[in-house]
XYZ file of C-alpha atoms in Angstrom:
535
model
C 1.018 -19.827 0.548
C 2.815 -16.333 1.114
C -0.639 -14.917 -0.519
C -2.840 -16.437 2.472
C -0.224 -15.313 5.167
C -0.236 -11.714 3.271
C -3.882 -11.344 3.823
C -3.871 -12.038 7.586
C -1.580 -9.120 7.918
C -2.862 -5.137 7.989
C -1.069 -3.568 5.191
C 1.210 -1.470 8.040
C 2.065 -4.503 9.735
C 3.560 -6.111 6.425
C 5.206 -3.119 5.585
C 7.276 -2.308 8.471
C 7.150 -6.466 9.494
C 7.738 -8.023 6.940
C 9.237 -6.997 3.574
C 9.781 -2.821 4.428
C 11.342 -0.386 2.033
C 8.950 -1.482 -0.893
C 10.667 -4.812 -1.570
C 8.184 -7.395 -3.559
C 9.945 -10.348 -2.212
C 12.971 -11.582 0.209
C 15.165 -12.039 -2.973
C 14.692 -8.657 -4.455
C 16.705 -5.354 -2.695
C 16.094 -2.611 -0.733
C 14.810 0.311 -2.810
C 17.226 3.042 -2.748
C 15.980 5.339 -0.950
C 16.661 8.531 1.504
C 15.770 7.337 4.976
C 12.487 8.758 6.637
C 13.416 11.894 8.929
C 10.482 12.001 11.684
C 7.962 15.179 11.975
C 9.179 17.734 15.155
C 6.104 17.956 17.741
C 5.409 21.032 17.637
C 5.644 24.237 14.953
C 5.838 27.574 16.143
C 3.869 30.474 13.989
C 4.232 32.212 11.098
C 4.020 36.236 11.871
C 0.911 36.220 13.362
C -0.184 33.496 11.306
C -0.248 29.802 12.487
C 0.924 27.411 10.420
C -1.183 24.320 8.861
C -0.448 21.156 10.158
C 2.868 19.815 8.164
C 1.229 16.554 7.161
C -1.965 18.972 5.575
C -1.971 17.303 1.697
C -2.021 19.761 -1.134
C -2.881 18.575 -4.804
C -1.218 19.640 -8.063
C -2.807 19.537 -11.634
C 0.045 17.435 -13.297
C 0.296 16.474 -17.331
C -0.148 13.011 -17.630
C 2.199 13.082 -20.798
C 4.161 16.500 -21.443
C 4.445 16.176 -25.144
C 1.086 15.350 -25.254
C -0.847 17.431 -23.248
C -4.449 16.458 -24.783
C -4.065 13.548 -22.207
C -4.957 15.525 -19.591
C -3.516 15.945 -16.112
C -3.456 13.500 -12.586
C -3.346 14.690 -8.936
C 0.027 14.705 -7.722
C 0.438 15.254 -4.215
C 2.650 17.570 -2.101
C 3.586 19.026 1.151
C 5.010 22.775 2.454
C 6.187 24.794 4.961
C 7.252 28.141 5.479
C 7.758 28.693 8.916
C 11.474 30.198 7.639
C 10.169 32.084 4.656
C 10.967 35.829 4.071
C 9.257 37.556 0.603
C 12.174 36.604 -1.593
C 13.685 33.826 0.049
C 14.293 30.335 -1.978
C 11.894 27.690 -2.290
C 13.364 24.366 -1.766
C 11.580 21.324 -3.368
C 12.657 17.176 -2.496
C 11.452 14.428 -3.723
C 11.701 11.340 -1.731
C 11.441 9.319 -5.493
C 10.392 5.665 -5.331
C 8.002 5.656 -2.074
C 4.724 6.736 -1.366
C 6.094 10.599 0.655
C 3.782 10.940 2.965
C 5.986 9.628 5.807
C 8.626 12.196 4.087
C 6.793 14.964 5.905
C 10.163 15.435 7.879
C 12.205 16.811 5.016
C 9.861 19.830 5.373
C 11.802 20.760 8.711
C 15.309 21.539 9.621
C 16.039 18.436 10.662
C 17.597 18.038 7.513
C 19.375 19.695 5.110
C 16.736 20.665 3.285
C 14.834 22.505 6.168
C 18.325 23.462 7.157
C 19.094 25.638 3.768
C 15.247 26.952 4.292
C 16.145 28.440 7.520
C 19.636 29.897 6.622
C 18.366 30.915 3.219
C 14.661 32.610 4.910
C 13.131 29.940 1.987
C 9.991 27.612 1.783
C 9.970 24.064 1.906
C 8.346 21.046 -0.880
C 8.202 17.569 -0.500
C 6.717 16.532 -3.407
C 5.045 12.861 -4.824
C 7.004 11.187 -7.650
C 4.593 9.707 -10.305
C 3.646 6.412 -10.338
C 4.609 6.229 -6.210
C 2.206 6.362 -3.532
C -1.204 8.248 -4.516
C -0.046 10.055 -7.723
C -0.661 7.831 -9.738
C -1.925 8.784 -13.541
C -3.932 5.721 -13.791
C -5.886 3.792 -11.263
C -3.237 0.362 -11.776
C 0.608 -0.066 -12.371
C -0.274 -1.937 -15.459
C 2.341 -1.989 -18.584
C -0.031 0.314 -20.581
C -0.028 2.308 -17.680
C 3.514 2.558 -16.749
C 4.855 3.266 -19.946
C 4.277 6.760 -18.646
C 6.890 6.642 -15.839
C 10.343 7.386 -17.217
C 13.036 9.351 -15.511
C 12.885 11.862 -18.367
C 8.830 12.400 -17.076
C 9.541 12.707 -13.656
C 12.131 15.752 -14.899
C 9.341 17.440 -16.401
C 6.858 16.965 -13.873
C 9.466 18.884 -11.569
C 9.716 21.318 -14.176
C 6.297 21.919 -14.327
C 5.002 22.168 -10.948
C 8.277 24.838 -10.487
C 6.952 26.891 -13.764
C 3.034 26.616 -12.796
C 2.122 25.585 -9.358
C 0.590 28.509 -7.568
C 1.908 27.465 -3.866
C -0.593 27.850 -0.921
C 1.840 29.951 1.143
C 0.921 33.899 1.613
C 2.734 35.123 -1.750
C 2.411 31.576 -3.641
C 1.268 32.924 -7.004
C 5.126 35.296 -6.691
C 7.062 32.801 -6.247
C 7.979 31.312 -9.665
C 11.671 30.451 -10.514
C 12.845 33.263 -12.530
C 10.991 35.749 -9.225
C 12.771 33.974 -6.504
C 15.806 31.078 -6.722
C 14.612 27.293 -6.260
C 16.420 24.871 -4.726
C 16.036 21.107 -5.567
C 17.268 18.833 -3.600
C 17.274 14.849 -3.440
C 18.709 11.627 -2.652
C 19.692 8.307 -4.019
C 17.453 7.977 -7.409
C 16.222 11.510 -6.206
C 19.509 12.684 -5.873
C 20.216 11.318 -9.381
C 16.735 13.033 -10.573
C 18.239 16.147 -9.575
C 21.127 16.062 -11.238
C 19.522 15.035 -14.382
C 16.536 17.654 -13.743
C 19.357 20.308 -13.676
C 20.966 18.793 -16.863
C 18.238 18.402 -18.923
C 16.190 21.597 -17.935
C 18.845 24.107 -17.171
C 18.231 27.356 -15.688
C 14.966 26.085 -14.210
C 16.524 25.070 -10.808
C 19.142 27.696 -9.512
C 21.125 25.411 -6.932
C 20.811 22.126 -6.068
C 21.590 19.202 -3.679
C 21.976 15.563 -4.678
C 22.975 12.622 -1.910
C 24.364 9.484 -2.781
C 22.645 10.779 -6.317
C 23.042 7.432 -8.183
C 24.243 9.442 -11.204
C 25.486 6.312 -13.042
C 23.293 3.758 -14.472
C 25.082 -0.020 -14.194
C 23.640 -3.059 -15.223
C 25.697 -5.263 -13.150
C 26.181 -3.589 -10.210
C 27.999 -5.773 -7.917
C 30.091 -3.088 -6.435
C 27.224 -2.442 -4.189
C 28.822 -5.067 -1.839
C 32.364 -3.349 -2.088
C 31.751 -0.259 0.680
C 29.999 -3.387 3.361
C 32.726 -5.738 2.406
C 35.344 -2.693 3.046
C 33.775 -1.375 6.107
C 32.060 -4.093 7.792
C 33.806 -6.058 10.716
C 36.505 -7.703 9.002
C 35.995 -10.998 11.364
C 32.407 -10.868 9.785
C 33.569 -10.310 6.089
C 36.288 -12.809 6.253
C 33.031 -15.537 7.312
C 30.931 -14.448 5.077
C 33.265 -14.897 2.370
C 34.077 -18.307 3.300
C 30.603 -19.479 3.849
C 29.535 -18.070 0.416
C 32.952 -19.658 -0.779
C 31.485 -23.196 0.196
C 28.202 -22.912 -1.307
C 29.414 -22.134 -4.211
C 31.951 -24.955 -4.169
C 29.492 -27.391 -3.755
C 26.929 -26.274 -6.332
C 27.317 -29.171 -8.706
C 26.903 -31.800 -5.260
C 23.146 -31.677 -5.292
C 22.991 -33.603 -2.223
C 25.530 -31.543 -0.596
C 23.819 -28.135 -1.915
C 20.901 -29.602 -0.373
C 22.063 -30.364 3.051
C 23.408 -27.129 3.512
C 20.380 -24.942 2.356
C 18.284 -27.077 4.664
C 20.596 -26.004 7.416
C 19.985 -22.436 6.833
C 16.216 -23.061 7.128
C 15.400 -22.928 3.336
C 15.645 -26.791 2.406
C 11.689 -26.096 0.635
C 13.821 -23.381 -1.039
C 13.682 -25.146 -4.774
C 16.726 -23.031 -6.786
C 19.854 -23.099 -5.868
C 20.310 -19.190 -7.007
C 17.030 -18.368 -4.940
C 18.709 -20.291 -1.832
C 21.811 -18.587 -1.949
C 20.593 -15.104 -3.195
C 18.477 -14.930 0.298
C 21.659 -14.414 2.285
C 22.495 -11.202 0.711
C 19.405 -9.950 3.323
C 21.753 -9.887 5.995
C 24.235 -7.784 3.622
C 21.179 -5.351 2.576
C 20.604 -4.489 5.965
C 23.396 -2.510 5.842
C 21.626 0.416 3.933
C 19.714 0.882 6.703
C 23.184 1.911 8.935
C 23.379 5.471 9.730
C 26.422 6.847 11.927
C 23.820 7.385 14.734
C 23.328 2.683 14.428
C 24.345 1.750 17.593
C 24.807 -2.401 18.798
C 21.170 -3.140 18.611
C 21.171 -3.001 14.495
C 20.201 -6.156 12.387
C 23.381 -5.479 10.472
C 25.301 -5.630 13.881
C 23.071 -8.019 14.991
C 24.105 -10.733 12.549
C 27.715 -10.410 12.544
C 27.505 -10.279 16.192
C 25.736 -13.769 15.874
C 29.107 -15.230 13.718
C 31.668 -13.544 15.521
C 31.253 -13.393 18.769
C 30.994 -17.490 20.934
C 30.411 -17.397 24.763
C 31.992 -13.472 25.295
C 34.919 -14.092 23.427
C 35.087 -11.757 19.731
C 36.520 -13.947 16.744
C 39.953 -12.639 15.908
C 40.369 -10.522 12.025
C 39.825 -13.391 10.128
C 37.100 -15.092 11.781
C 36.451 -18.188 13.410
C 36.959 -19.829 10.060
C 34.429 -22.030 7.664
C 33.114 -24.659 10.317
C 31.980 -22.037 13.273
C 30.611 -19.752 10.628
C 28.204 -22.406 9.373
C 27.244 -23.072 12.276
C 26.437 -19.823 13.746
C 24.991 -18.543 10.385
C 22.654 -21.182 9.930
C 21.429 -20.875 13.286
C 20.615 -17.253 12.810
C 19.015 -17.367 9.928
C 17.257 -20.203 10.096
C 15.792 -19.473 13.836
C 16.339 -15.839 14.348
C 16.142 -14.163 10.891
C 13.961 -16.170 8.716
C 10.928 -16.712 11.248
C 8.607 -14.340 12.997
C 9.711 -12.626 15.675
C 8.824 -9.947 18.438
C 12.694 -8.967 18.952
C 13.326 -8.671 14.851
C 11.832 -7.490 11.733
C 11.292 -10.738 10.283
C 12.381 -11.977 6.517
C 9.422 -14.358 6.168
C 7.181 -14.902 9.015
C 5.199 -18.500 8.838
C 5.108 -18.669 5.203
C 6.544 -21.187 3.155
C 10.192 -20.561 2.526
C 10.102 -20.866 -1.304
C 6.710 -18.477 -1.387
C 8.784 -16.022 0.685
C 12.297 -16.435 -1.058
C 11.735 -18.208 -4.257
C 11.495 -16.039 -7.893
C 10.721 -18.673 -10.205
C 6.575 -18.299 -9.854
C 5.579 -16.715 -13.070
C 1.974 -16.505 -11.180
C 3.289 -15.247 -7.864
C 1.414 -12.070 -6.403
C 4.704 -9.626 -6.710
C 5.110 -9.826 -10.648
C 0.727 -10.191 -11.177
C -0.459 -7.127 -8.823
C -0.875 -4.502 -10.389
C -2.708 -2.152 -7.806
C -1.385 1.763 -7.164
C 0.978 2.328 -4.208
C 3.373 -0.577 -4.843
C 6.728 1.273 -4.782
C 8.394 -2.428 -5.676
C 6.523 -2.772 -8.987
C 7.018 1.115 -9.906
C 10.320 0.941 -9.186
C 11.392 -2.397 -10.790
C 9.880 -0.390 -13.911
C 12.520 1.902 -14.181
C 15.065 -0.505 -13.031
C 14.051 -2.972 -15.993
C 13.820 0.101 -18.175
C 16.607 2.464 -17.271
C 18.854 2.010 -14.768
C 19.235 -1.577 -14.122
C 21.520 -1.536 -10.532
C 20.995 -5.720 -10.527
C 23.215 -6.465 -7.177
C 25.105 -9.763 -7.433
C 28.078 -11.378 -7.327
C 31.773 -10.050 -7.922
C 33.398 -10.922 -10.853
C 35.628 -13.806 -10.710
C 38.955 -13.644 -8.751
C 37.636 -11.000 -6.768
C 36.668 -11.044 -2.998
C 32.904 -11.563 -3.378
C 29.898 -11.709 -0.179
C 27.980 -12.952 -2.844
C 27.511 -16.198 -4.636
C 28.346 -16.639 -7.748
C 25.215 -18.508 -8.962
C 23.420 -14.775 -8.337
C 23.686 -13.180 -11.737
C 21.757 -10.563 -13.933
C 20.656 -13.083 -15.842
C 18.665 -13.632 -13.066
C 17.082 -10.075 -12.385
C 16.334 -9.538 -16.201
C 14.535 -13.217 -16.301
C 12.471 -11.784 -13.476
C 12.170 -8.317 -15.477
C 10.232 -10.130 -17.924
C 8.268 -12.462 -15.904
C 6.809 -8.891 -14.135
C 6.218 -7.230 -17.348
C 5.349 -9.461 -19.999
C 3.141 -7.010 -22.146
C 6.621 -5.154 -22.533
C 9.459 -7.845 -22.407
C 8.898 -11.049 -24.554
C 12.764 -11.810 -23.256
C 14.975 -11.021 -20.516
C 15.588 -7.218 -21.137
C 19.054 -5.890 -20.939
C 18.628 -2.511 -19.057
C 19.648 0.336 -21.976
C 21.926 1.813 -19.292
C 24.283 3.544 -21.930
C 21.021 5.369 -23.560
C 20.103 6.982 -19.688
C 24.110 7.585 -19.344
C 24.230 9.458 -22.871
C 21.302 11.507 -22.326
C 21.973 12.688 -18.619
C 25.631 12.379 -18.792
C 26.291 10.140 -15.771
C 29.678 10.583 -14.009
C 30.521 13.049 -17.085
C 27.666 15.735 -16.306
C 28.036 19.469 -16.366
C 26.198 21.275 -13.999
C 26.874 24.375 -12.454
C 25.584 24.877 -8.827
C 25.002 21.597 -7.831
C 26.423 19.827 -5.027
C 26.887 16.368 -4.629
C 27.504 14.682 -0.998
C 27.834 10.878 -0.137
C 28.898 8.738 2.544
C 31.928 6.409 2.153
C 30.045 3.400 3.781
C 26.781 3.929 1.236
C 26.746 0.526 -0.567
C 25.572 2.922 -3.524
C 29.023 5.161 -3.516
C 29.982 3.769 -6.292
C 26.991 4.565 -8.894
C 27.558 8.221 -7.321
C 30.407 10.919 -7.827
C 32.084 9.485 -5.490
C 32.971 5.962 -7.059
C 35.917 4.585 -6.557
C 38.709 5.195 -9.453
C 36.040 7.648 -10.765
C 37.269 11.661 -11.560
C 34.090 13.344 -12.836
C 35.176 15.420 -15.885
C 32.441 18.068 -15.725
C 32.073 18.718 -12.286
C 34.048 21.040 -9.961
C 35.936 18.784 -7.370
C 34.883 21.846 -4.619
C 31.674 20.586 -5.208
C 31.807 17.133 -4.003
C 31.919 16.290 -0.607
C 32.466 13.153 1.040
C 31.777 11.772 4.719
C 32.513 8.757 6.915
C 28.822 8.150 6.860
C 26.319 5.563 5.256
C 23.886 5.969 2.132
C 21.849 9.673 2.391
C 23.259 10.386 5.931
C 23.977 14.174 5.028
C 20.455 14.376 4.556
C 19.821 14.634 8.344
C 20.722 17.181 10.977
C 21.518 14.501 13.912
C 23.776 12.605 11.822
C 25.655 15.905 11.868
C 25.752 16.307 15.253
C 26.538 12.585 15.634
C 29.271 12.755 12.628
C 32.064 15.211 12.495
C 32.849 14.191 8.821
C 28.991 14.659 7.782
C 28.668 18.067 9.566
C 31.144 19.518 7.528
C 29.511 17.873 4.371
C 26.415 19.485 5.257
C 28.094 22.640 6.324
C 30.192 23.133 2.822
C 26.912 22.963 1.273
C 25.211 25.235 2.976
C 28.011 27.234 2.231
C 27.736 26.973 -1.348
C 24.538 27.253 -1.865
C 24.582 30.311 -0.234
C 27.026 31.946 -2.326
C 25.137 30.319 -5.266
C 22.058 32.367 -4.009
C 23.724 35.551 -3.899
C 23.827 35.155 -7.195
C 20.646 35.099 -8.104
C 18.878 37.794 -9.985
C 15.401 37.977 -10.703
C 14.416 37.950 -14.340
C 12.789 41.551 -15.556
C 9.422 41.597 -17.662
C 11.321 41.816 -20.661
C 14.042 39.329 -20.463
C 11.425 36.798 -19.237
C 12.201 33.369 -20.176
C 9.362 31.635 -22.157
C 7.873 29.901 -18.925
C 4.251 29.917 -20.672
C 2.729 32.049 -17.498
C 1.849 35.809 -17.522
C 4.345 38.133 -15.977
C 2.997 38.385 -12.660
C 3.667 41.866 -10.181
């Protein structure tokens, strides 16, 4: 069982082994997240000062429930540096969103963009917890009575909050609030999307802000996640794919057939035929892990290098064709990908391929566990709730990587099966209810810039989707790269990228002139923050 072969396996061994990025199982996605940027060595001192180690946690008093404040509060955790910080200078505040941010320590530096506004700007840096992801965590289980208190709407106000209260441990910290100095927030993927909706919902709070691939757009069938690989990928290895996923397909109704093949692909104890099929969009999901810095050795590359290139020679645009690809494919995944292995992150180890890949397990550990610091379960609660983002196959007629037998239907069935206490059927994700109340591609926001990559399989849930003219927002402020999903977010992809240094250096253009414009609110004109004028 995948529960026995779980348990013989440290925690950090699964994690960056076996199913990384927070995934529950092999059949549900990556998380979409902004890629970990590592800690610098070294920090040099502040004045005369030295400062704290940049992993040193500090703890915030946060309201469990902001309309209900008799609930009390929960410890919600953060991080900070101001190694660039002048009296006056911006504070700039990320959150990583759906992951435990401890290993987000990074963003505190200027090897991103957030470290690189600090140091242009002479600001402070955050990195701050999301609730319900890692250790701040309201209550001590992710249990439906529990997570009825994450909503995107509470993670606004806990931003909010922490901004209008938080008394920050830096020399100055209790002078630092946001109408006394200009905050900058800035995020990416679902972060980047809680920015933009932070800055919609709570105006005037945040004075600038920066939103990657901010997922702005809530989409319950999201298959156009596959469009940017299927565009931008090898077109040898996207003609293949096609085919191969062409052929399953055909041969759905031939049981026997169906069989044969899945069994050549190393999943023959694999019982559904959706499960079976929906396990080769792993290969395509490695592509959100591409940045422009990816060289040869990346799984991505790795696996169309397996079906495209035979003894040297490189298959020509359109492949090899059906019978090589099947071949080669099934031999990767079967021997290379599926198993464990010291040369790859492996899909499923030892354990049984319909543990690892099958969904249909109402009793499975990934819908029961309900401990803290699963980012999967968290995550899948907003997902199920809000947002929806299920990634499956094309419509009909259209060029599709992805079998047809994959369909939401699917993803809400397992919606349910997670959270029973809240779904007694297959929930429809109220997508149009997050779009009305945020504003989606429509939103108005002044001072807010919005960067993604044209190879981010998320482009087109952003403000940058294809056929999309955003109504509200200044074109000026959109800027758009060669690169992959949050690679603006880091310095070296600028240095690697031509297209994503001048993304990165527009911004920091902007938001400088957006600064300039800041002016500190007198005593008298003090917006109703509830904290005492402070001097």
């Amino acid at each position: 069982m995948l529960s026995t072969f779980l348990s013989l396996v440290a925690p950090a061994t699964l994690a960056a082994a076996l199913l990384p990025n927070g995934r529950l199982n092999a059949n549900f996605p990556p998380l979409p997240l902004p890629p970990v940027v590592d800690l610098p060595a070294t920090h040099g001192p502040l004045s005369s000062a030295t400062l704290p180690p940049l992993n040193t946690t500090y703890i915030f008093d946060q309201l469990i429930d902001h309309s209900n404040p008799s609930l009390g509060t929960f410890q919600q955790r953060y991080w900070m540096n101001w190694e660039f910080y002048v009296e006056g200078g911006p504070i700039i505040i990320f959150t990583p969103g759906e992951a435990n941010a401890a290993p987000y320590t990074g963003y505190l530096t200027n090897r991103t963009i957030n470290g690189q506004i600090a140091q242009q700007e002479k600001g402070a840096t955050i990195v701050i917890e999301h609730r319900f992801f890692g250790l701040s965590n309201p209550y001590p289980d992710l249990t439906v009575e529990s997570l009825k208190y994450l909503t995107i709407q509470l993670g606004v106000e806990d931003l909010v909050y922490f901004a209008k209260t938080a008394t920050l441990p830096m020399p100055g910290g209790d002078n630092v609030k946001p109408d006394q100095v200009p905050w900058v927030l800035v995020g990416g993927s679902y972060s980047g999307a809680l920015t933009a909706f932070t800055m919609v919902n709570q105006p005037d709070v945040f004075w600038a802000g920066y939103s990657s691939s901010g997922v702005v757009e809530s989409i319950v069938d999201f298959w156009q996640y596959f469009e940017p690989i299927r565009e931008h990928m090898p077109q040898n290895c996207s003609a293949d794919v096609q085919a191969v996923i062409a052929h399953f397909d055909s041969i759905a109704s031939n049981t026997r057939a169906f069989n044969a093949l899945k069994a050549k692909f190393g999943m023959a104890d694999v019982v559904h035929p959706d499960d079976a099929v929906g396990a080769l969009r792993n290969n395509l999901w490695d592509w959100q892990a591409l940045s422009p810095s990816s060289g040869p050795g990346a799984r991505f590359f790795n696996f169309c290098d397996a079906l495209e290139v035979d003894n040297g020679k490189v298959a020509p645009a359109g492949g090899f064709g059906l019978s090589h690809a099947l071949d080669a494919w099934s031999s990767y995944f079967a021997n290379t990908y599926l198993p464990l292995s010291t040369s790859i992150v492996s899909l499923c180890g030892s354990a049984n391929r319909n543990d690892c890949l099958g969904t249909y397990d109402r009793n499975a550990t990934y819908y029961t566990d309900t401990t803290i610091d699963n980012s999967g379960r968290s995550w899948t609660w907003i997902v199920c709730n809000e947002v929806g983002y299920f990634q499956d196959a094309a419509p009909a007629g259209h060029p599709t990587l992805v079998s047809h037998l994959d369909q939401p239907s699917s993803d809400e069935r397992q919606c349910e099966w997670m959270f029973p206490a809240a779904f007694a059927t297959p929930p429809v994700p109220p997508v149009q209810k997050t779009n009305a109340a945020y504003g989606g591609w429509d939103m108005s926001v002044p001072r807010l810039f919005f960067a993604t990559g044209m190879r981010d399989p998320w482009r087109d849930a952003t403000m940058s989707a294809d056929g999309v003219t955003p109504k509200g927002t200044d074109p000026s402020f959109i800027g758009l790269s060669d690169g992959f999903h949050c690679s603006d977010l880091s310095t070296a992809n600028g240095i690697v990228d031509k297209t994503v240094l001048t993304v990165q250096t527009t911004a920091l253009g902007k938001i400088h002139e957006w600064l300039q414009e800041f002016k500190p609110a007198a005593a008298a004109t003090k917006r109703a923050y509830g904290y005492p004028v402070r001097r």
